[in-house]
Amino acid sequence: MSFICPVCNGMQELTALCPICSHTTCDCGKWTDYLGPYSPYRETNMLSFSEEPPFLQNELCTHLVNCPDCHHSFTIHLSESTNLEELHP
């Protein structure tokens, strides 16, 4: 069975608190979409290992998150078992 990201497929919304200022962050989409100009249009398995870090091989979906207040960006690794409600109090 293949992994389906609930955030990418619109089943859940990703909200998390910024570790710097504790304000609510914004989901900027999949981290792999920022690897190059055609990355959003390529199949996930078409990305070469040199572009794809090892944590992406374990059926995780990595999202880039940005804080609109302090402009801090970071990634969140989601799996089928990730409880999105635990990402913010």
mmCIF file with all atom_site columns, C-alpha atoms in Angstrom:
data_model
loop_
_atom_site.group_PDB
_atom_site.id
_atom_site.type_symbol
_atom_site.label_atom_id
_atom_site.label_alt_id
_atom_site.label_comp_id
_atom_site.label_asym_id
_atom_site.label_entity_id
_atom_site.label_seq_id
_atom_site.pdbx_PDB_ins_code
_atom_site.Cartn_x
_atom_site.Cartn_y
_atom_site.Cartn_z
_atom_site.occupancy
_atom_site.B_iso_or_equiv
_atom_site.pdbx_formal_charge
_atom_site.auth_seq_id
_atom_site.auth_comp_id
_atom_site.auth_asym_id
_atom_site.auth_atom_id
_atom_site.pdbx_PDB_model_num
ATOM 1  C CA . MET A 1 1  ? 0.000  0.000  0.000   1.00 0.00 ? 1  MET A CA 1
ATOM 2  C CA . SER A 1 2  ? 1.405  3.391  -0.924  1.00 0.00 ? 2  SER A CA 1
ATOM 3  C CA . PHE A 1 3  ? 1.557  6.395  1.366   1.00 0.00 ? 3  PHE A CA 1
ATOM 4  C CA . ILE A 1 4  ? -0.954 9.190  0.797   1.00 0.00 ? 4  ILE A CA 1
ATOM 5  C CA . CYS A 1 5  ? -0.178 12.498 2.485   1.00 0.00 ? 5  CYS A CA 1
ATOM 6  C CA . PRO A 1 6  ? -3.369 13.835 4.112   1.00 0.00 ? 6  PRO A CA 1
ATOM 7  C CA . VAL A 1 7  ? -2.125 17.432 3.775   1.00 0.00 ? 7  VAL A CA 1
ATOM 8  C CA . CYS A 1 8  ? -1.192 17.223 0.085   1.00 0.00 ? 8  CYS A CA 1
ATOM 9  C CA . ASN A 1 9  ? -4.523 15.578 -0.674  1.00 0.00 ? 9  ASN A CA 1
ATOM 10 C CA . GLY A 1 10 ? -6.570 18.202 1.195   1.00 0.00 ? 10 GLY A CA 1
ATOM 11 C CA . MET A 1 11 ? -7.887 15.819 3.857   1.00 0.00 ? 11 MET A CA 1
ATOM 12 C CA . GLN A 1 12 ? -6.254 17.740 6.717   1.00 0.00 ? 12 GLN A CA 1
ATOM 13 C CA . GLU A 1 13 ? -4.749 21.164 7.216   1.00 0.00 ? 13 GLU A CA 1
ATOM 14 C CA . LEU A 1 14 ? -1.186 21.567 8.438   1.00 0.00 ? 14 LEU A CA 1
ATOM 15 C CA . THR A 1 15 ? -0.763 24.130 11.193  1.00 0.00 ? 15 THR A CA 1
ATOM 16 C CA . ALA A 1 16 ? 2.240  24.315 13.467  1.00 0.00 ? 16 ALA A CA 1
ATOM 17 C CA . LEU A 1 17 ? 3.758  26.817 15.852  1.00 0.00 ? 17 LEU A CA 1
ATOM 18 C CA . CYS A 1 18 ? 7.028  28.557 15.066  1.00 0.00 ? 18 CYS A CA 1
ATOM 19 C CA . PRO A 1 19 ? 9.838  27.328 17.359  1.00 0.00 ? 19 PRO A CA 1
ATOM 20 C CA . ILE A 1 20 ? 11.294 30.867 17.411  1.00 0.00 ? 20 ILE A CA 1
ATOM 21 C CA . CYS A 1 21 ? 8.312  33.140 18.149  1.00 0.00 ? 21 CYS A CA 1
ATOM 22 C CA . SER A 1 22 ? 5.452  30.657 18.821  1.00 0.00 ? 22 SER A CA 1
ATOM 23 C CA . HIS A 1 23 ? 3.149  32.194 16.209  1.00 0.00 ? 23 HIS A CA 1
ATOM 24 C CA . THR A 1 24 ? 1.117  30.047 13.811  1.00 0.00 ? 24 THR A CA 1
ATOM 25 C CA . THR A 1 25 ? 3.006  29.130 10.649  1.00 0.00 ? 25 THR A CA 1
ATOM 26 C CA . CYS A 1 26 ? 1.880  28.662 7.052   1.00 0.00 ? 26 CYS A CA 1
ATOM 27 C CA . ASP A 1 27 ? 2.286  25.481 5.022   1.00 0.00 ? 27 ASP A CA 1
ATOM 28 C CA . CYS A 1 28 ? 4.310  26.238 1.879   1.00 0.00 ? 28 CYS A CA 1
ATOM 29 C CA . GLY A 1 29 ? 3.805  22.819 0.304   1.00 0.00 ? 29 GLY A CA 1
ATOM 30 C CA . LYS A 1 30 ? 6.060  19.861 -0.299  1.00 0.00 ? 30 LYS A CA 1
ATOM 31 C CA . TRP A 1 31 ? 9.759  20.475 0.236   1.00 0.00 ? 31 TRP A CA 1
ATOM 32 C CA . THR A 1 32 ? 10.604 18.544 -2.932  1.00 0.00 ? 32 THR A CA 1
ATOM 33 C CA . ASP A 1 33 ? 8.675  21.123 -4.993  1.00 0.00 ? 33 ASP A CA 1
ATOM 34 C CA . TYR A 1 34 ? 11.509 23.579 -4.276  1.00 0.00 ? 34 TYR A CA 1
ATOM 35 C CA . LEU A 1 35 ? 14.317 21.389 -5.694  1.00 0.00 ? 35 LEU A CA 1
ATOM 36 C CA . GLY A 1 36 ? 14.141 22.852 -9.178  1.00 0.00 ? 36 GLY A CA 1
ATOM 37 C CA . PRO A 1 37 ? 11.942 24.572 -11.742 1.00 0.00 ? 37 PRO A CA 1
ATOM 38 C CA . TYR A 1 38 ? 10.193 21.351 -12.846 1.00 0.00 ? 38 TYR A CA 1
ATOM 39 C CA . SER A 1 39 ? 10.090 19.593 -9.467  1.00 0.00 ? 39 SER A CA 1
ATOM 40 C CA . PRO A 1 40 ? 6.349  20.130 -8.809  1.00 0.00 ? 40 PRO A CA 1
ATOM 41 C CA . TYR A 1 41 ? 5.567  18.464 -12.145 1.00 0.00 ? 41 TYR A CA 1
ATOM 42 C CA . ARG A 1 42 ? 7.747  15.376 -11.758 1.00 0.00 ? 42 ARG A CA 1
ATOM 43 C CA . GLU A 1 43 ? 6.646  12.149 -10.128 1.00 0.00 ? 43 GLU A CA 1
ATOM 44 C CA . THR A 1 44 ? 8.022  11.770 -6.587  1.00 0.00 ? 44 THR A CA 1
ATOM 45 C CA . ASN A 1 45 ? 9.843  8.564  -7.495  1.00 0.00 ? 45 ASN A CA 1
ATOM 46 C CA . MET A 1 46 ? 11.517 10.360 -10.454 1.00 0.00 ? 46 MET A CA 1
ATOM 47 C CA . LEU A 1 47 ? 13.663 12.465 -8.116  1.00 0.00 ? 47 LEU A CA 1
ATOM 48 C CA . SER A 1 48 ? 17.196 11.180 -8.020  1.00 0.00 ? 48 SER A CA 1
ATOM 49 C CA . PHE A 1 49 ? 18.748 10.081 -4.755  1.00 0.00 ? 49 PHE A CA 1
ATOM 50 C CA . SER A 1 50 ? 21.157 13.029 -4.934  1.00 0.00 ? 50 SER A CA 1
ATOM 51 C CA . GLU A 1 51 ? 18.174 15.395 -4.667  1.00 0.00 ? 51 GLU A CA 1
ATOM 52 C CA . GLU A 1 52 ? 16.226 13.313 -2.187  1.00 0.00 ? 52 GLU A CA 1
ATOM 53 C CA . PRO A 1 53 ? 17.506 12.989 1.396   1.00 0.00 ? 53 PRO A CA 1
ATOM 54 C CA . PRO A 1 54 ? 17.280 9.553  3.044   1.00 0.00 ? 54 PRO A CA 1
ATOM 55 C CA . PHE A 1 55 ? 14.335 10.509 5.289   1.00 0.00 ? 55 PHE A CA 1
ATOM 56 C CA . LEU A 1 56 ? 12.136 10.814 2.192   1.00 0.00 ? 56 LEU A CA 1
ATOM 57 C CA . GLN A 1 57 ? 12.591 7.133  1.409   1.00 0.00 ? 57 GLN A CA 1
ATOM 58 C CA . ASN A 1 58 ? 10.562 6.009  4.443   1.00 0.00 ? 58 ASN A CA 1
ATOM 59 C CA . GLU A 1 59 ? 7.152  7.033  3.115   1.00 0.00 ? 59 GLU A CA 1
ATOM 60 C CA . LEU A 1 60 ? 7.313  10.462 4.694   1.00 0.00 ? 60 LEU A CA 1
ATOM 61 C CA . CYS A 1 61 ? 6.061  13.653 3.125   1.00 0.00 ? 61 CYS A CA 1
ATOM 62 C CA . THR A 1 62 ? 8.192  16.651 4.053   1.00 0.00 ? 62 THR A CA 1
ATOM 63 C CA . HIS A 1 63 ? 6.497  20.050 4.037   1.00 0.00 ? 63 HIS A CA 1
ATOM 64 C CA . LEU A 1 64 ? 8.180  23.425 4.124   1.00 0.00 ? 64 LEU A CA 1
ATOM 65 C CA . VAL A 1 65 ? 6.629  25.660 6.772   1.00 0.00 ? 65 VAL A CA 1
ATOM 66 C CA . ASN A 1 66 ? 7.166  29.414 7.153   1.00 0.00 ? 66 ASN A CA 1
ATOM 67 C CA . CYS A 1 67 ? 6.354  31.864 9.932   1.00 0.00 ? 67 CYS A CA 1
ATOM 68 C CA . PRO A 1 68 ? 4.816  35.060 8.535   1.00 0.00 ? 68 PRO A CA 1
ATOM 69 C CA . ASP A 1 69 ? 5.855  37.014 11.651  1.00 0.00 ? 69 ASP A CA 1
ATOM 70 C CA . CYS A 1 70 ? 9.566  36.233 12.080  1.00 0.00 ? 70 CYS A CA 1
ATOM 71 C CA . HIS A 1 71 ? 10.119 34.643 8.612   1.00 0.00 ? 71 HIS A CA 1
ATOM 72 C CA . HIS A 1 72 ? 11.681 31.487 10.068  1.00 0.00 ? 72 HIS A CA 1
ATOM 73 C CA . SER A 1 73 ? 11.339 28.476 7.742   1.00 0.00 ? 73 SER A CA 1
ATOM 74 C CA . PHE A 1 74 ? 11.612 24.833 8.702   1.00 0.00 ? 74 PHE A CA 1
ATOM 75 C CA . THR A 1 75 ? 10.411 21.413 7.573   1.00 0.00 ? 75 THR A CA 1
ATOM 76 C CA . ILE A 1 76 ? 7.888  19.033 9.081   1.00 0.00 ? 76 ILE A CA 1
ATOM 77 C CA . HIS A 1 77 ? 7.969  15.322 8.234   1.00 0.00 ? 77 HIS A CA 1
ATOM 78 C CA . LEU A 1 78 ? 4.512  13.796 7.960   1.00 0.00 ? 78 LEU A CA 1
ATOM 79 C CA . SER A 1 79 ? 3.644  10.122 7.900   1.00 0.00 ? 79 SER A CA 1
ATOM 80 C CA . GLU A 1 80 ? 0.349  8.272  7.854   1.00 0.00 ? 80 GLU A CA 1
ATOM 81 C CA . SER A 1 81 ? 0.495  8.109  11.643  1.00 0.00 ? 81 SER A CA 1
ATOM 82 C CA . THR A 1 82 ? 1.288  11.818 12.209  1.00 0.00 ? 82 THR A CA 1
ATOM 83 C CA . ASN A 1 83 ? -1.310 13.413 14.462  1.00 0.00 ? 83 ASN A CA 1
ATOM 84 C CA . LEU A 1 84 ? -1.540 16.939 13.059  1.00 0.00 ? 84 LEU A CA 1
ATOM 85 C CA . GLU A 1 85 ? -3.356 18.169 16.160  1.00 0.00 ? 85 GLU A CA 1
ATOM 86 C CA . GLU A 1 86 ? -0.215 17.482 18.199  1.00 0.00 ? 86 GLU A CA 1
ATOM 87 C CA . LEU A 1 87 ? 1.782  20.007 16.153  1.00 0.00 ? 87 LEU A CA 1
ATOM 88 C CA . HIS A 1 88 ? 0.061  22.909 17.906  1.00 0.00 ? 88 HIS A CA 1
ATOM 89 C CA . PRO A 1 89 ? -1.384 23.175 21.423  1.00 0.00 ? 89 PRO A CA 1
#
